[in-house]
Amino acid sequence: MTTLRIAEIFGPTIQGEGALIGEPTLFVRAGGCDYRCTWCDSMHAVDSAFRHDWAPMSPQAVWEELHRLSEGQPVTVSLSGGNPAIQDFGPLIALGRAQGYRFACETQGSVARPWFSDLDTLVLSPKPPSSGERVDWDIFADCVEAGRGARSTVMKIVIFDQTDYDWAKDAHGRHPDLPLYLQPGNPEVDPETPVDPQALADRLGWLTETAMADRWFAPRILPQLHVLIWGNKRGV
Ligand code: SF4
């Protein structure tokens, strides 16, 4: 029987970024990741030092918690992490969809899963050079293929600097059919450190002006709404 490692389940709140920005959402944060991005804002769901805090849960137990939090009203469920693709979320998706819930999943595209095709929204978020990770584009293409049955598959890229920006253009050139979302990176990831709203606005302004000056009109450029509202606080 499937046992999931779950770092946290929370919501309803709004989705703070990407294609579903603003949408009321429940979050299931999976524990464990095959990457170690330098600017990861979810190390409590990545670093094995936190593994004792990850709850082993059956898909049924996760589903019951989602049902409780939403008081039985169907809503979008976002599978995030960590990397949810290293676990088997197929049974949970089947349980929720049978009751009218919608499922999105955000993953870097390093592991392809058959259950991607059962999603409403697959968000593939390849990590740019500033992350310190390297994308395997063959596996990424497998992920795109695995998600062909999903209602939509999109690409989201976090941009910290000009190198990331140039890389994002190349990344999108490999999969020009995927709608593209860019967001400026947030170097402040400590939940105890207040964010600087002007610094957030400056980074968003730089990214917007860079793309417009470049006449690159493919991406939608968005802030992280939850950071604007709650800073780096967790569980919101
Ligand atoms: S892929 Fe995502 S969760 Fe994993 S280390 Fe990178 S930013 Fe963190």
Coordinates of C-alpha atoms and ligand atoms in Angstrom, one line a residue:
M1 CA 0.0 0.0 0.0
T2 CA 1.2 3.5 -0.8
T3 CA 2.6 5.6 2.1
L4 CA 3.3 9.2 1.4
R5 CA 5.8 11.4 3.3
I6 CA 4.1 14.6 4.0
A7 CA 5.8 17.7 5.3
E8 CA 2.7 19.8 5.7
I9 CA -1.0 20.1 4.6
F10 CA -2.5 23.6 4.8
G11 CA -5.2 25.9 3.5
P12 CA -7.5 26.9 2.1
T13 CA -5.5 29.9 1.0
I14 CA -4.7 31.5 -2.3
Q15 CA -2.2 30.1 -4.8
G16 CA 0.5 32.7 -4.7
E17 CA 2.2 32.2 -8.1
G18 CA 2.1 31.0 -11.7
A19 CA -0.8 30.0 -13.8
L20 CA -3.3 29.5 -11.0
I21 CA -2.3 32.7 -9.1
G22 CA -5.1 33.9 -6.8
E23 CA -7.1 30.6 -6.9
P24 CA -8.4 29.2 -3.6
T25 CA -6.2 26.2 -2.9
L26 CA -5.3 23.5 -0.4
F27 CA -1.6 22.7 -0.3
V28 CA 0.0 19.3 0.2
R29 CA 3.7 19.7 0.7
A30 CA 5.6 16.4 0.0
G31 CA 8.7 15.6 2.0
G32 CA 11.9 14.9 0.1
C33 CA 13.6 16.3 -3.0
D34 CA 16.2 15.1 -5.5
Y35 CA 17.5 18.7 -5.9
R36 CA 19.3 21.1 -3.4
C37 CA 18.7 24.5 -4.9
T38 CA 20.8 27.2 -3.3
W39 CA 17.8 29.5 -2.8
C40 CA 15.2 26.9 -1.9
D41 CA 12.5 28.4 0.3
S42 CA 11.2 25.0 1.4
M43 CA 14.2 23.3 3.0
H44 CA 12.0 21.9 5.7
A45 CA 10.5 19.8 3.0
V46 CA 13.8 19.0 1.3
D47 CA 16.6 18.4 3.7
S48 CA 16.6 14.9 5.3
A49 CA 17.5 16.6 8.6
F50 CA 13.8 17.4 8.8
R51 CA 12.6 13.9 7.8
H52 CA 11.5 13.1 11.4
D53 CA 8.9 15.9 11.0
W54 CA 7.5 14.4 7.8
A55 CA 4.3 12.4 8.6
P56 CA 3.9 9.0 6.9
M57 CA 0.3 9.1 5.7
S58 CA -1.9 6.9 3.5
P59 CA -3.6 8.6 0.5
Q60 CA -6.9 8.1 2.4
A61 CA -5.6 9.9 5.5
V62 CA -4.3 12.8 3.3
W63 CA -7.7 12.9 1.5
E64 CA -9.6 13.0 4.8
E65 CA -7.5 16.0 6.0
L66 CA -8.1 17.8 2.7
H67 CA -11.8 17.1 3.0
R68 CA -11.8 18.4 6.6
L69 CA -10.0 21.6 5.7
S70 CA -12.3 22.4 2.8
E71 CA -15.4 21.2 4.7
G72 CA -16.2 19.0 1.8
Q73 CA -16.4 21.8 -0.8
P74 CA -14.4 20.9 -3.9
V75 CA -11.4 23.1 -4.4
T76 CA -8.0 23.0 -6.1
V77 CA -5.4 20.9 -4.4
S78 CA -1.7 21.8 -5.1
L79 CA 0.9 19.1 -4.7
S80 CA 4.2 20.8 -4.0
G81 CA 7.3 20.0 -2.0
G82 CA 10.1 19.1 -2.0
N83 CA 9.5 17.2 -5.3
P84 CA 6.1 15.5 -5.2
A85 CA 7.1 13.5 -8.3
I86 CA 9.4 11.2 -6.3
Q87 CA 6.3 9.8 -4.6
D88 CA 3.1 8.1 -5.9
F89 CA 0.3 10.7 -5.7
G90 CA -1.9 8.7 -8.1
P91 CA -4.2 7.2 -5.5
L92 CA -4.7 10.6 -3.7
I93 CA -5.6 12.2 -7.0
A94 CA -8.1 9.5 -7.8
L95 CA -9.8 9.9 -4.4
G96 CA -10.1 13.7 -4.7
R97 CA -11.2 13.8 -8.3
A98 CA -14.0 11.3 -7.6
Q99 CA -15.4 14.0 -5.3
G100 CA -14.9 16.9 -7.8
Y101 CA -11.6 18.3 -6.4
R102 CA -9.1 19.6 -8.9
F103 CA -5.4 18.8 -8.7
A104 CA -2.3 20.8 -9.7
C105 CA 1.3 19.6 -9.2
E106 CA 4.5 21.7 -9.2
T107 CA 7.7 19.8 -9.9
Q108 CA 11.1 20.7 -11.5
G109 CA 10.7 18.0 -14.2
S110 CA 13.4 15.6 -13.0
V111 CA 11.1 12.6 -12.6
A112 CA 8.2 11.6 -15.0
R113 CA 5.2 10.0 -13.5
P114 CA 2.1 8.3 -15.2
W115 CA -0.2 10.2 -12.8
F116 CA 0.8 13.5 -14.4
S117 CA -1.9 12.8 -17.0
D118 CA -4.6 12.7 -14.2
L119 CA -3.8 16.3 -13.2
D120 CA -5.7 19.4 -14.0
T121 CA -2.6 21.5 -14.1
L122 CA 1.0 20.3 -14.3
V123 CA 3.5 23.1 -13.5
L124 CA 7.0 22.2 -14.7
S125 CA 9.5 24.5 -13.1
P126 CA 13.0 23.8 -14.4
K127 CA 15.7 25.4 -12.2
P128 CA 18.0 28.1 -13.7
P129 CA 21.8 28.3 -13.2
S130 CA 21.5 30.4 -10.0
S131 CA 20.0 27.3 -8.3
G132 CA 23.2 25.4 -8.7
E133 CA 21.3 22.5 -10.3
R134 CA 21.4 21.2 -13.9
V135 CA 18.3 20.2 -15.9
D136 CA 18.3 16.9 -17.7
W137 CA 16.3 18.0 -20.8
D138 CA 15.6 14.5 -21.9
I139 CA 13.9 13.7 -18.6
F140 CA 12.2 17.1 -18.7
A141 CA 10.7 16.1 -22.2
D142 CA 9.6 12.8 -20.6
C143 CA 7.7 14.9 -18.0
V144 CA 6.0 17.0 -20.7
E145 CA 5.0 13.8 -22.5
A146 CA 3.7 12.2 -19.3
G147 CA 1.5 15.2 -18.8
R148 CA -0.1 15.1 -22.2
G149 CA -3.4 13.9 -20.6
A150 CA -3.5 16.8 -18.1
R151 CA -5.9 19.6 -18.8
S152 CA -2.9 22.0 -19.0
T153 CA 0.9 21.9 -18.7
V154 CA 2.8 25.1 -18.1
M155 CA 6.4 26.1 -17.5
K156 CA 7.4 28.4 -14.7
I157 CA 10.9 29.8 -14.2
V158 CA 12.3 31.7 -11.3
I159 CA 14.7 34.4 -12.4
F160 CA 17.5 35.9 -10.2
D161 CA 19.8 37.6 -12.7
Q162 CA 20.6 38.1 -16.4
T163 CA 22.2 34.6 -16.7
D164 CA 18.9 33.1 -15.5
Y165 CA 16.9 35.3 -17.9
D166 CA 19.0 34.2 -20.9
W167 CA 18.7 30.6 -19.8
A168 CA 14.9 30.9 -19.5
K169 CA 14.7 32.0 -23.2
D170 CA 16.6 29.0 -24.2
A171 CA 14.5 26.7 -21.9
H172 CA 11.3 28.1 -23.4
G173 CA 12.7 27.7 -26.9
R174 CA 12.9 23.9 -26.2
H175 CA 9.2 23.8 -25.4
P176 CA 7.6 26.8 -27.1
D177 CA 4.1 25.2 -26.9
L178 CA 4.1 25.5 -23.1
P179 CA 2.6 28.7 -21.6
L180 CA 5.5 30.4 -19.7
Y181 CA 5.4 32.2 -16.4
L182 CA 8.3 34.1 -15.0
Q183 CA 8.7 35.3 -11.5
P184 CA 11.6 37.2 -9.9
G185 CA 13.5 35.2 -7.3
N186 CA 13.3 36.0 -3.6
P187 CA 16.7 35.8 -2.0
E188 CA 15.2 36.2 1.5
V189 CA 13.9 32.7 2.5
D190 CA 14.2 32.9 6.3
P191 CA 10.6 32.8 7.7
E192 CA 11.7 35.0 10.6
T193 CA 13.2 37.7 8.3
P194 CA 10.7 40.4 7.1
V195 CA 10.7 40.9 3.4
D196 CA 11.5 44.3 1.9
P197 CA 8.5 45.3 -0.3
Q198 CA 10.6 47.8 -2.3
A199 CA 13.2 45.2 -3.1
L200 CA 10.5 42.8 -4.3
A201 CA 9.1 45.6 -6.5
D202 CA 12.5 46.4 -7.8
R203 CA 13.2 42.8 -8.8
L204 CA 9.8 42.6 -10.5
G205 CA 10.5 45.9 -12.3
W206 CA 13.9 44.8 -13.5
L207 CA 12.5 41.5 -14.9
T208 CA 9.6 43.3 -16.6
E209 CA 11.7 46.0 -18.1
T210 CA 14.3 43.5 -19.3
A211 CA 11.7 41.4 -21.1
M212 CA 10.0 44.4 -22.7
A213 CA 13.3 46.0 -23.8
D214 CA 14.1 42.6 -25.4
R215 CA 10.6 42.5 -27.0
W216 CA 10.2 39.0 -25.5
F217 CA 6.4 38.7 -25.2
A218 CA 6.1 35.0 -24.6
P219 CA 6.1 35.0 -20.8
R220 CA 3.6 36.3 -18.3
I221 CA 5.6 38.0 -15.5
L222 CA 4.2 37.7 -12.0
P223 CA 5.1 38.4 -8.4
Q224 CA 4.6 35.9 -5.6
L225 CA 1.3 37.1 -4.1
H226 CA 1.7 35.2 -0.8
V227 CA 5.1 36.9 -0.2
L228 CA 3.6 40.3 -0.8
I229 CA 0.8 39.5 1.8
W230 CA 2.6 37.3 4.4
G231 CA 6.3 37.7 3.7
N232 CA 8.2 34.4 4.1
K233 CA 5.8 32.9 6.7
R234 CA 5.1 29.2 6.2
G235 CA 1.8 27.5 6.0
V236 CA -0.1 30.3 4.3
Ligands
SF4_1 S1 13.5 21.7 -6.6 FE1 12.2 23.0 -5.4 S2 11.9 22.0 -3.4 FE2 13.6 21.0 -4.4 S3 15.5 22.1 -3.6 FE3 14.8 23.1 -5.6 S4 13.5 24.8 -4.9 FE4 13.7 23.4 -3.2

